mmCIF file of C-alpha atoms and ligand atoms in Angstrom:
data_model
loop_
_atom_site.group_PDB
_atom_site.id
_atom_site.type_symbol
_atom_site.label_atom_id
_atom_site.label_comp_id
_atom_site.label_asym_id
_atom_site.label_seq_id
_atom_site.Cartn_x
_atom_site.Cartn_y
_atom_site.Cartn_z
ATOM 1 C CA UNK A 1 52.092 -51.212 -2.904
ATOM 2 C CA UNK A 2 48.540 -49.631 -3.698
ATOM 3 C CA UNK A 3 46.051 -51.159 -0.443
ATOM 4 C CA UNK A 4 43.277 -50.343 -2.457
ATOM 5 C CA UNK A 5 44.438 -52.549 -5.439
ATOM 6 C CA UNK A 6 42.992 -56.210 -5.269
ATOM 7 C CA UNK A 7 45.950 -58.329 -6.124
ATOM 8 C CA UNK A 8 44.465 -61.633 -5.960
ATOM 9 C CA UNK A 9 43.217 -61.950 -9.491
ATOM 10 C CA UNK A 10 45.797 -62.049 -12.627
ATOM 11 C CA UNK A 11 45.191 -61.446 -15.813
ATOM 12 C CA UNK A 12 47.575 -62.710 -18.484
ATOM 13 C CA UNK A 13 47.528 -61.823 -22.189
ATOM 14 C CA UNK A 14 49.202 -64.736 -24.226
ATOM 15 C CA UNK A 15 51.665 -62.628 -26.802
ATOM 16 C CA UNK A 16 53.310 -66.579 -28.060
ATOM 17 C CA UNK A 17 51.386 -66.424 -31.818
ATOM 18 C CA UNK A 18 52.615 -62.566 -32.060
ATOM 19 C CA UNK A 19 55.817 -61.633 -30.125
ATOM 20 C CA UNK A 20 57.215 -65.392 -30.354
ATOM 21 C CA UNK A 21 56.453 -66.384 -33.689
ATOM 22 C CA UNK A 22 57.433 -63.173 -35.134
ATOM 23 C CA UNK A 23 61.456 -63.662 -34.918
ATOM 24 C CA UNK A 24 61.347 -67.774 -35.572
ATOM 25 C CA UNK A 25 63.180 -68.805 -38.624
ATOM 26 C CA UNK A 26 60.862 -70.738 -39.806
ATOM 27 C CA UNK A 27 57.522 -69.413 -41.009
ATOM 28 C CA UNK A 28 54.447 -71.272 -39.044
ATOM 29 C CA UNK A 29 51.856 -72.386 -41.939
ATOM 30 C CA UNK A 30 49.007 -70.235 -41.269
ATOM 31 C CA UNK A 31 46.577 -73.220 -40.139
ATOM 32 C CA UNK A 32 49.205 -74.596 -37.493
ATOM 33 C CA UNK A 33 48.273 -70.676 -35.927
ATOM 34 C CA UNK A 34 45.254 -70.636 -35.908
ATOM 35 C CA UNK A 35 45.600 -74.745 -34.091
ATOM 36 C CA UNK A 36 47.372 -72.869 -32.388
ATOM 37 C CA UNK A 37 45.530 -69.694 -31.051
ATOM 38 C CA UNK A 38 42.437 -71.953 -30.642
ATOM 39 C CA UNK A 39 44.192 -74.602 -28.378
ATOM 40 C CA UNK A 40 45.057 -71.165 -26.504
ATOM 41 C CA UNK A 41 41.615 -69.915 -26.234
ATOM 42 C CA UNK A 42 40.240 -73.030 -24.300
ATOM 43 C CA UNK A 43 43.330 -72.772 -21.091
ATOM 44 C CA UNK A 44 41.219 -69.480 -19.691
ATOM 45 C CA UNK A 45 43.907 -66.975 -21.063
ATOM 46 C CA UNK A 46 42.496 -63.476 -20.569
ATOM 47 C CA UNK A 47 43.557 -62.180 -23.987
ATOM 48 C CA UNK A 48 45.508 -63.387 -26.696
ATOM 49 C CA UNK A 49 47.721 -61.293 -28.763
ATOM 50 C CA UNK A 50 47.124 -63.316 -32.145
ATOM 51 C CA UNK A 51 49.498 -61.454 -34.963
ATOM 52 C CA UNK A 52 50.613 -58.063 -36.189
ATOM 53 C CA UNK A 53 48.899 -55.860 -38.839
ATOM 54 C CA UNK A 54 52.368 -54.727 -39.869
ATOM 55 C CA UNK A 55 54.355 -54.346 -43.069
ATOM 56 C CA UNK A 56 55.092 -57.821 -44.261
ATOM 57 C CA UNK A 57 58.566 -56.560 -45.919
ATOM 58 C CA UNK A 58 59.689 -56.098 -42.215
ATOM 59 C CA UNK A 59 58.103 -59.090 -40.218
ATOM 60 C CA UNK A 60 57.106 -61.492 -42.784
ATOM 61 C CA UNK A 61 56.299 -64.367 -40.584
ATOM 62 C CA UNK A 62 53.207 -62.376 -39.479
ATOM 63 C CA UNK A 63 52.109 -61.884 -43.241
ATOM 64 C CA UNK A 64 48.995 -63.684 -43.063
ATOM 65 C CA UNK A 65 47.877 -61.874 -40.207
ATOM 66 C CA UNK A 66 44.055 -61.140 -41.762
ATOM 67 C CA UNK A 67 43.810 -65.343 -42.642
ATOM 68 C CA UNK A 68 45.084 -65.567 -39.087
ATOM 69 C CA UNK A 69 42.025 -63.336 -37.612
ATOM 70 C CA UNK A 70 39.143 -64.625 -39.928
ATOM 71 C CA UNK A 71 40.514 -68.328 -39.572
ATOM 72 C CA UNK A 72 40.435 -68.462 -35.783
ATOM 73 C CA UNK A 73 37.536 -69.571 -33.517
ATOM 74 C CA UNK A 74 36.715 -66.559 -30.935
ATOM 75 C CA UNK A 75 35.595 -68.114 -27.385
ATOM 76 C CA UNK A 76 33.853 -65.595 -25.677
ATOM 77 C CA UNK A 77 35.799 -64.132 -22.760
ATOM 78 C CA UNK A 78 38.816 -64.207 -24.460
ATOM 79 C CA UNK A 79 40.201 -60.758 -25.899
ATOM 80 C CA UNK A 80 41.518 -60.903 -28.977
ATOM 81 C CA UNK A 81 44.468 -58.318 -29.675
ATOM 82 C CA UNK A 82 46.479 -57.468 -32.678
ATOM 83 C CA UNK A 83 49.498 -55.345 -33.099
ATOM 84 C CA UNK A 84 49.730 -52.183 -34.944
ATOM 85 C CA UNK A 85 52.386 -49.925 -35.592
ATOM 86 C CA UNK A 86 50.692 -46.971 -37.873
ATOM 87 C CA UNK A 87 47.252 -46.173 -39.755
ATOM 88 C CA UNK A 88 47.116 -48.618 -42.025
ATOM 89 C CA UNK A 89 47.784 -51.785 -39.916
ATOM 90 C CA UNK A 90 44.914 -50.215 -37.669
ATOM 91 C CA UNK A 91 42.541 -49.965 -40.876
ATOM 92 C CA UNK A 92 43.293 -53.914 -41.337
ATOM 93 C CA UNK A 93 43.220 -54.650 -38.145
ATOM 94 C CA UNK A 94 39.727 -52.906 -37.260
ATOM 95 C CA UNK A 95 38.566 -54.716 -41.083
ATOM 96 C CA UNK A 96 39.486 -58.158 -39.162
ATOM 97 C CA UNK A 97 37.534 -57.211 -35.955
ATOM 98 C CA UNK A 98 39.680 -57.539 -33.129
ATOM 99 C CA UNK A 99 38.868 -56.322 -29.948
ATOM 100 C CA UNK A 100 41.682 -54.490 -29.067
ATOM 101 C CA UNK A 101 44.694 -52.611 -30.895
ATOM 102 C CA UNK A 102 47.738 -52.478 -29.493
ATOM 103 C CA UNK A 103 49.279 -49.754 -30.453
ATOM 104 C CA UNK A 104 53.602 -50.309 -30.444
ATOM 105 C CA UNK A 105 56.052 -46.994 -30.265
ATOM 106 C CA UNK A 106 59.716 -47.023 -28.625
ATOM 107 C CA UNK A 107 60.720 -44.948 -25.601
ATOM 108 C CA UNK A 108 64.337 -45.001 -27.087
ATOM 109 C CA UNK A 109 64.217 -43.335 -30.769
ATOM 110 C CA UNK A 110 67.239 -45.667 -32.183
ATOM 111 C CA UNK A 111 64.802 -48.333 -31.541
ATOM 112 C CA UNK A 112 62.138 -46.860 -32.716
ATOM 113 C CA UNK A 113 63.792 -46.140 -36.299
ATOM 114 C CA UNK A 114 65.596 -49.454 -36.118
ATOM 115 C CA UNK A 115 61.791 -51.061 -35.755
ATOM 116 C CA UNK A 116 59.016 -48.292 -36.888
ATOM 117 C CA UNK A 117 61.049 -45.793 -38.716
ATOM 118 C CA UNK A 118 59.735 -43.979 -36.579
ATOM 119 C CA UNK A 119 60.739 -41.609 -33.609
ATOM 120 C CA UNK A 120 58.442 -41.443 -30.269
ATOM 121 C CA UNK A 121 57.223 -38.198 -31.598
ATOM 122 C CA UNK A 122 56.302 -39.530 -34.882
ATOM 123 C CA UNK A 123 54.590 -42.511 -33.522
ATOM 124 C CA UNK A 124 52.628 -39.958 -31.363
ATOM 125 C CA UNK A 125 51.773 -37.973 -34.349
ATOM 126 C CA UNK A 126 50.385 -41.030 -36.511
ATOM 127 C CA UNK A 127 48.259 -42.313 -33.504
ATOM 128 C CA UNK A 128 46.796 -39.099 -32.799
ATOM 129 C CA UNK A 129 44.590 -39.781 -36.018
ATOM 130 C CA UNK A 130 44.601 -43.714 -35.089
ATOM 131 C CA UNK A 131 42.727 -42.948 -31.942
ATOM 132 C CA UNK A 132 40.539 -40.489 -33.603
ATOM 133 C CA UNK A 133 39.243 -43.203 -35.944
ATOM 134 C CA UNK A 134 39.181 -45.912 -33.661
ATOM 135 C CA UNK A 135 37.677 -44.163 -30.705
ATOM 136 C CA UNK A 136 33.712 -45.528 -30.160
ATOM 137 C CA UNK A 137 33.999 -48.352 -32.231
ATOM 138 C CA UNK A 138 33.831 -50.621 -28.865
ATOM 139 C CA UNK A 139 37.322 -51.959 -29.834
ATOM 140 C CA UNK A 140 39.770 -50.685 -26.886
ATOM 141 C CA UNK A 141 43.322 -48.785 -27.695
ATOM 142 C CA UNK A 142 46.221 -50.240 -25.902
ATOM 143 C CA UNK A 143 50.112 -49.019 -26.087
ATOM 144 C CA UNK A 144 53.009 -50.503 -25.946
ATOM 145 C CA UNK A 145 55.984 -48.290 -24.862
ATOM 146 C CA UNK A 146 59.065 -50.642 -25.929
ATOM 147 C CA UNK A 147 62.374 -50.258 -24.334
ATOM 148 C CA UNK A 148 61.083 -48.961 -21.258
ATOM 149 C CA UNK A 149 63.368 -50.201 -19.315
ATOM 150 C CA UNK A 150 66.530 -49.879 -21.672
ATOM 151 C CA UNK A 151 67.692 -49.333 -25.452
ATOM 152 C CA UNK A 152 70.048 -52.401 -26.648
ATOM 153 C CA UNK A 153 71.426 -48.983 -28.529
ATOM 154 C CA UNK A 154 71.205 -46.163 -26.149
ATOM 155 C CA UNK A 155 71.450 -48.128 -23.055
ATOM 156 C CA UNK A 156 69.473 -46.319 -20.175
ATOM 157 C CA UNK A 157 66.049 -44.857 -21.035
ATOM 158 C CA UNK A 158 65.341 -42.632 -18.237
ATOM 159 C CA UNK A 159 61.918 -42.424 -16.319
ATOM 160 C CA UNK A 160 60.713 -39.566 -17.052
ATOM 161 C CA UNK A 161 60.723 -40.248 -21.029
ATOM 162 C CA UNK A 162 58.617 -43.059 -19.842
ATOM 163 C CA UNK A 163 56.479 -41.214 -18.230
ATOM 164 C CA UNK A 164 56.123 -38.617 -20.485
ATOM 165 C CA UNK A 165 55.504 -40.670 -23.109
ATOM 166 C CA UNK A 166 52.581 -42.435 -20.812
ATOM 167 C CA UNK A 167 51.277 -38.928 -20.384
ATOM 168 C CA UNK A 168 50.852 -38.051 -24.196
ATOM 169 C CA UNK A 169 49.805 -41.094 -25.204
ATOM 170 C CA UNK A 170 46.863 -40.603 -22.037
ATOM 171 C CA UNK A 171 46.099 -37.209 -23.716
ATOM 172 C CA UNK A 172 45.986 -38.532 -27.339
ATOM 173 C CA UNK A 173 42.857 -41.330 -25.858
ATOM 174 C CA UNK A 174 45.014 -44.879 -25.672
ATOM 175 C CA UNK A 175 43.222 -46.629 -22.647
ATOM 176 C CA UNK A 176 45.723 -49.143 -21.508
ATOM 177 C CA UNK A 177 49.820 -49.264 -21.424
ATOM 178 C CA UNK A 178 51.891 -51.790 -21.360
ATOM 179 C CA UNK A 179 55.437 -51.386 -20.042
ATOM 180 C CA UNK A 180 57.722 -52.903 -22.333
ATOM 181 C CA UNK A 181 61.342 -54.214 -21.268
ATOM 182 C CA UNK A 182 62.034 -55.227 -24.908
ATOM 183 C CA UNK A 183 65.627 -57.082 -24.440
ATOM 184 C CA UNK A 184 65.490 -57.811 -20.690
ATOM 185 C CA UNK A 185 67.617 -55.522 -19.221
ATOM 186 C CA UNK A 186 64.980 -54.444 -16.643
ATOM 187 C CA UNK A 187 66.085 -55.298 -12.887
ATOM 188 C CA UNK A 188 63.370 -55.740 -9.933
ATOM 189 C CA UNK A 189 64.274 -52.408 -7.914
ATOM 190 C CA UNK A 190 63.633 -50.687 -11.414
ATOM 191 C CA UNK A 191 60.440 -52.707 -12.000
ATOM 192 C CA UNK A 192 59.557 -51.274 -8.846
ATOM 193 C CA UNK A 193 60.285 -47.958 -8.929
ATOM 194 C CA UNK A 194 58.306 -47.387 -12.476
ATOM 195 C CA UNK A 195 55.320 -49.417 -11.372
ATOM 196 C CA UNK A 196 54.689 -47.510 -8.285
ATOM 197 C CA UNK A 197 55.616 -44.532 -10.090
ATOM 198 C CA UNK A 198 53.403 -44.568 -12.811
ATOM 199 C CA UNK A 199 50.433 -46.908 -10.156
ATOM 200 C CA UNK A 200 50.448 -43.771 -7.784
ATOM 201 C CA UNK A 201 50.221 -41.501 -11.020
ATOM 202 C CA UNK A 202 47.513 -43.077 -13.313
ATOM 203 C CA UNK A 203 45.777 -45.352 -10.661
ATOM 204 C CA UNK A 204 42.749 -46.169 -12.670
ATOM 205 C CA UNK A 205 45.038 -47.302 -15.434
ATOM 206 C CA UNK A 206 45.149 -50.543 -16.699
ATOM 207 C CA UNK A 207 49.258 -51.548 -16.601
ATOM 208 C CA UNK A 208 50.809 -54.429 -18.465
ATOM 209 C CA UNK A 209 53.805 -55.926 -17.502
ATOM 210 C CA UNK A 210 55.869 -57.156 -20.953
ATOM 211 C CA UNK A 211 59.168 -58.406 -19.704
ATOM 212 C CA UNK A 212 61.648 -60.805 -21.653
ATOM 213 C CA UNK A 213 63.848 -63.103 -19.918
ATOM 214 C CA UNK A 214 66.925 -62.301 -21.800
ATOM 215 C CA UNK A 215 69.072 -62.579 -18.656
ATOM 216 C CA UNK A 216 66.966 -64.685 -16.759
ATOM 217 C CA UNK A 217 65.479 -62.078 -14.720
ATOM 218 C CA UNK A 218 61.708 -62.379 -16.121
ATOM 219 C CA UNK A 219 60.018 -64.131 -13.172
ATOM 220 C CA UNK A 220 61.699 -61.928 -10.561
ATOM 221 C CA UNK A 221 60.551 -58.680 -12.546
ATOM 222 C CA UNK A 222 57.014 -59.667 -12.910
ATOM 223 C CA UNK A 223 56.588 -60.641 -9.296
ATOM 224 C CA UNK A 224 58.038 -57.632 -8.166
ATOM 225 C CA UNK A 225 55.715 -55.583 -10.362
ATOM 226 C CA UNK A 226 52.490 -57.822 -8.824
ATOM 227 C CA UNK A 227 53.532 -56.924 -5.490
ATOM 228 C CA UNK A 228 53.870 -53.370 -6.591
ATOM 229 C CA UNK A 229 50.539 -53.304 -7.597
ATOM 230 C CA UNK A 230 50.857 -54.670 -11.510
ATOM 231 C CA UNK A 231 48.221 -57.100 -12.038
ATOM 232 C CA UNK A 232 48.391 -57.459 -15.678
ATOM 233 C CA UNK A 233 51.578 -59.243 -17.679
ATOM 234 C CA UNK A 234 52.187 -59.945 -21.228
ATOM 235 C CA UNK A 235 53.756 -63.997 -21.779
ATOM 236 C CA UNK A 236 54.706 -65.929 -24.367
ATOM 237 C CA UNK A 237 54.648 -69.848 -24.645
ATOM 238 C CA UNK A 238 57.103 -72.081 -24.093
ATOM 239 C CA UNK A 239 59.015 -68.442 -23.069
ATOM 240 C CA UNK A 240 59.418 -68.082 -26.919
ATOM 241 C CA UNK A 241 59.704 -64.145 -28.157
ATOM 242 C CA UNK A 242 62.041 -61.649 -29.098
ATOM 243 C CA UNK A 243 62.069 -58.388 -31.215
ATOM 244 C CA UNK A 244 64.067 -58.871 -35.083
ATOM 245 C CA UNK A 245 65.091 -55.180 -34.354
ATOM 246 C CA UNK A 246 66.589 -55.043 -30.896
ATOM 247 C CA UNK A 247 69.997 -56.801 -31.092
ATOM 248 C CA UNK A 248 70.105 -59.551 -28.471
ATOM 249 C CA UNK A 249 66.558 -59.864 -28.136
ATOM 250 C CA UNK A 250 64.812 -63.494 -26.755
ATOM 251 C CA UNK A 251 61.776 -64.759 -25.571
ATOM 252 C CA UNK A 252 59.311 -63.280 -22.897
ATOM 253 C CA UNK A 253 58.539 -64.477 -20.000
ATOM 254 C CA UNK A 254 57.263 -68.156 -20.084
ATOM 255 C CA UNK A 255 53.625 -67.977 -19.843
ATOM 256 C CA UNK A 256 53.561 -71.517 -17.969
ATOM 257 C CA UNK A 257 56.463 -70.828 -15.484
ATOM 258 C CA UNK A 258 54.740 -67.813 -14.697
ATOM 259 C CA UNK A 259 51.243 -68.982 -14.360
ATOM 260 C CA UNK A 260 52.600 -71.686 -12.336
ATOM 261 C CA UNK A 261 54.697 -69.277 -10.166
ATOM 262 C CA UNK A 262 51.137 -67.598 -9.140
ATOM 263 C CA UNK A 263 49.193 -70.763 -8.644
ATOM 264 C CA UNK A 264 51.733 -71.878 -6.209
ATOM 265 C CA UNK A 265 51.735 -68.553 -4.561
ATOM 266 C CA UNK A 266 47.553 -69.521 -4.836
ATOM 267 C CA UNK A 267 46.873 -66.113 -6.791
ATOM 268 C CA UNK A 268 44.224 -66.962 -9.306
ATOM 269 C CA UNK A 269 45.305 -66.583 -13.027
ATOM 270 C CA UNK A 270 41.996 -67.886 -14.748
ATOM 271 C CA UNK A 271 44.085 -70.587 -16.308
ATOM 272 C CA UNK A 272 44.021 -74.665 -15.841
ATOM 273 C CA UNK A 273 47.820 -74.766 -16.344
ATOM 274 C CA UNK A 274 47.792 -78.653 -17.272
ATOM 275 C CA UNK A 275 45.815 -77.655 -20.370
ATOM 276 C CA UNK A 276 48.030 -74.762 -20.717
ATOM 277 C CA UNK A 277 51.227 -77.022 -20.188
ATOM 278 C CA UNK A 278 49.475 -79.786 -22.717
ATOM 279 C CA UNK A 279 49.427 -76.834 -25.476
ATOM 280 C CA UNK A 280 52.958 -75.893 -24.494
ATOM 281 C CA UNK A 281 54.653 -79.128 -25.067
ATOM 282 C CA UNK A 282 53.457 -78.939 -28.824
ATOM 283 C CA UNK A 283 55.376 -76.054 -29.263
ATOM 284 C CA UNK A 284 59.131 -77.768 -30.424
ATOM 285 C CA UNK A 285 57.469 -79.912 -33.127
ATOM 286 C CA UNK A 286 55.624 -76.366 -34.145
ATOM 287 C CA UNK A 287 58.795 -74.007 -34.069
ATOM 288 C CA UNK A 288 61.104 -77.312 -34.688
ATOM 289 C CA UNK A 289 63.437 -76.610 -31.876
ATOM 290 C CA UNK A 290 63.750 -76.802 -28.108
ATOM 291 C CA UNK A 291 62.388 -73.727 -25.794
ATOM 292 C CA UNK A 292 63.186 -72.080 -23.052
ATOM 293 C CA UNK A 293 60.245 -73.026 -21.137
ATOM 294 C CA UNK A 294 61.219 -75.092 -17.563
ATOM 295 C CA UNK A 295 57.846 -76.376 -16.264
ATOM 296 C CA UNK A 296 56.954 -78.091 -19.108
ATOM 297 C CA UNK A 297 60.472 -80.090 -18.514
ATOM 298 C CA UNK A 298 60.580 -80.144 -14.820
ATOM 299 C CA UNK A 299 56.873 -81.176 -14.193
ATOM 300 C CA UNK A 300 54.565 -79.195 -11.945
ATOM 301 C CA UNK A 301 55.959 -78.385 -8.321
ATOM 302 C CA UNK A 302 53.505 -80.979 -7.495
ATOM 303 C CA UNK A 303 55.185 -83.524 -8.929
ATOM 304 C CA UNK A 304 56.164 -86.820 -6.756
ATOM 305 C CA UNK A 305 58.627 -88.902 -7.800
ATOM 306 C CA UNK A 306 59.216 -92.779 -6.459
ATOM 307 C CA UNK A 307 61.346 -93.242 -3.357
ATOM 308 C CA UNK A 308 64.766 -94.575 -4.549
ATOM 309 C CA UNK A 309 64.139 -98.358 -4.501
ATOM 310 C CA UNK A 310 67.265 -99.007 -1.644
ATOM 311 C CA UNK A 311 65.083 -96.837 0.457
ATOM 312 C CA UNK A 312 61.637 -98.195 -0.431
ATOM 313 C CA UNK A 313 63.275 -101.846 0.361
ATOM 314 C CA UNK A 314 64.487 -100.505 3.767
ATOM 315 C CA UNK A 315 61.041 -99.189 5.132
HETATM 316 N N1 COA B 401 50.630 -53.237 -43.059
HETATM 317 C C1 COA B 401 50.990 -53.633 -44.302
HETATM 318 N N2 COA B 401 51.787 -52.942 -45.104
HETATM 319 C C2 COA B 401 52.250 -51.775 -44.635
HETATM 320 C C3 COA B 401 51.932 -51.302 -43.363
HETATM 321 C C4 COA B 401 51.082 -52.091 -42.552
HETATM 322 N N3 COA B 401 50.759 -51.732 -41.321
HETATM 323 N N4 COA B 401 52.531 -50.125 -43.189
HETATM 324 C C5 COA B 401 53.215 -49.849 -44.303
HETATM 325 N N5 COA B 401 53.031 -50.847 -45.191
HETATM 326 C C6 COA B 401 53.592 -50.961 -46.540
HETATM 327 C C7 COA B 401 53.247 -49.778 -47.382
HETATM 328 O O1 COA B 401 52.016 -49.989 -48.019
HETATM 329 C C8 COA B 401 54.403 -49.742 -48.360
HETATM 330 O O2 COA B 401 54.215 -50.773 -49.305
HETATM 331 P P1 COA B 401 54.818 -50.671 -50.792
HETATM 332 O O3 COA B 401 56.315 -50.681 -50.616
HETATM 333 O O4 COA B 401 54.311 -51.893 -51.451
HETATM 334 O O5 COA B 401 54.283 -49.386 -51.318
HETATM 335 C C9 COA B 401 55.576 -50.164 -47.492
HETATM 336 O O6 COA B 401 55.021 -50.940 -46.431
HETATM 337 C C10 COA B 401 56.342 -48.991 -46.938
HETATM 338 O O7 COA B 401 55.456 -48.127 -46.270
HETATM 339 P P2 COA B 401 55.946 -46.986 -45.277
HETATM 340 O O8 COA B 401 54.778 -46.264 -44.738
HETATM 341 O O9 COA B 401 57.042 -46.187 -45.964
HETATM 342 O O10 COA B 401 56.503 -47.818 -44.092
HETATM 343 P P3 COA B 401 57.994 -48.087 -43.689
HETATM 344 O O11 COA B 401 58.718 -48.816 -44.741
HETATM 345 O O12 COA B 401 58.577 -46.821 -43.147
HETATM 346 O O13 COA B 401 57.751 -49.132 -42.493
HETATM 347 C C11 COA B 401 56.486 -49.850 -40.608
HETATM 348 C C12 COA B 401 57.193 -48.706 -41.296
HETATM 349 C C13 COA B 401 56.073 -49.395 -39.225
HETATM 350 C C14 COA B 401 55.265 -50.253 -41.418
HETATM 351 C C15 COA B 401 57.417 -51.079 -40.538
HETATM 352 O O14 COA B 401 58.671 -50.679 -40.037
HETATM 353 C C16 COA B 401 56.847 -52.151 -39.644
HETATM 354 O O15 COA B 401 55.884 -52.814 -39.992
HETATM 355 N N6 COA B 401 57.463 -52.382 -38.488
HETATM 356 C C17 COA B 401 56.964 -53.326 -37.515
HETATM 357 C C18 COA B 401 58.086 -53.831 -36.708
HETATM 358 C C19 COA B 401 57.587 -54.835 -35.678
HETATM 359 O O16 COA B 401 56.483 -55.309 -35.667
HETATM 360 N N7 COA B 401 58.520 -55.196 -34.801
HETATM 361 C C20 COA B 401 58.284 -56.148 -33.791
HETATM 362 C C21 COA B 401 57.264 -55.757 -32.791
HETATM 363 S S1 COA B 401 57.846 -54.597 -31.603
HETATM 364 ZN ZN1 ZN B 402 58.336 -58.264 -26.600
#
């Protein structure tokens, strides 16, 4: 753990309208996103990862990512962050305004040329000139390192690609990373041993968390990372999410059940969770199925329920 590193505060960026709707069957009509997005904008999210400037041959649900940009209402506060795999979905994405770019490369390179067609390398090459253009134009340059914390091809993905891969993208300009465990096969003792790692390294770096909960182990891995120092996560909705590229993929971690998990542990998220839970439980007509999601179902922890009535009749 880093002393020095306030880790009462929270900041989560809201990944549902990119990462989740991205691998649903069905597409979501442009103006249910944007309901969508702006419903998310009033619950005190941090940021908001709205869509993907990439090519709509490989994630066509995301298609109508520019009428998804000019069609929402910004609230000020709120960050509003796109996707972008290579020059061209920067150029659109920059042409739409957002305020941050979120730059997506693969530690493994079977991912990365099941996904990008693209090897790490290559991805480094083609931001190199990203950065360049972007760089000064206010709008900040965030990477996403996916499969950080295993391939769904190559199995383990060892450290010190990660880190390496932190260090060129640092060197190329890119002002904020965000760990990726793309098909939830990150564990807590590795959570912890690349947050600290790359905390004690880069401590003036901004560090997302972006953890699915593939095998259930989502909430454990992001707590472990806040108490390593990570105050930043990536969530999805309703826990929706999932890669089309990485076989086995499924949601992130559920942006309720975690903001919940940190209000009971009283560490401030920004977030009034009952509006955030009242967006949530639109989410199965919007998707048309159930989700993963459990406090939407359960009720908040501060839920009573009535005495059974042979013991109310007793006292
Ligand atoms: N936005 C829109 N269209 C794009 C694009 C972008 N960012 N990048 C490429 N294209 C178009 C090209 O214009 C070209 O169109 P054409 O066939 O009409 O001429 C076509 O896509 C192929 O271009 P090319 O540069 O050869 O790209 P590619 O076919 O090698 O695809 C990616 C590479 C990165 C664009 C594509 O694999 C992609 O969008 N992947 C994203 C995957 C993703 O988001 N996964 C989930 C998140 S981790
Ligand atoms: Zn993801």
């Amino acid at each position: 753990m880093t002393p020095s590193h306030d880790r009462s505060r929270v900041f989560i960026n809201e990944v549902a309208p990119r990462d989740g709707l991205q691998i649903e069957s069905r597409f979501v009509p442009t103006e249910e996103k944007i309901q969508l997005i702006d419903a998310l904008s009033q619950t005190g999210l941090a940021k908001i990862e709205a869509t993907s400037f990439t090519s709509p041959k490989a994630i066509p649900n995301l298609r109508d990512a520019e009428a998804v940009m000019q069609g929402i209402g910004r609230v000020p506060g709120v960050g509003y962050v796109a996707l972008v795999p290579n020059e061209k979905g920067a150029e659109r994405a920059l042409a739409c305004g957002v305020d941050e770019i979120n730059l997506v490369l693969s530690a493994s390179d079977s991912h990365g040329l099941a996904n990008l067609r693209m090897t790490a390398d290559a991805s480094l090459v083609r931001f190199a000139g990203i950065v360049e253009r972007v760089r000064g134009s206010g709008v900040f340059i965030n990477a996403s390192i996916s499969t950080a914390f295993g391939c769904p091809f190559e199995g383990e993905v060892p450290f010190k690609r990660v880190l390496a891969i932190t260090e060129k993208l640092l060197a190329l300009g890119v002002e904020g990373i965000s760990l990726c465990d793309t098909t939830g096969m990150a564990n807590p003792r590795q959570v912890a041993d690349l947050c600290r790692e790359v905390r004690s390294r880069w401590p003036w770096l901004p560090v997302t968390l972006h953890v699915h909960n593939t095998r259930g182990m989502g909430l454990a891995n992001a707590l472990i990372a806040w108490q390593n120092g990570i105050t930043r996560f990536d969530a999805a909705l309703g826990g929706l999410g999932g890669c089309p590229y990485a076989p086995g993929a499924t949601g992130n971690v559920c942006t309720e059940d975690l903001v919940h998990m940190f209000a009971q542990m009283e560490v401030e998220t920004g977030v009034d969770l009952e509006r955030l839970v009242a967006v949530a439980e639109r989410l199965p007509a919007l998707v048309g199925h159930d989700v993963p999601g459990q406090v939407v179902k359960a009720g908040l922890a501060t839920r009573r329920y009535p005495l059974p009535s042979s013991l109310s009749e007793a006292t």
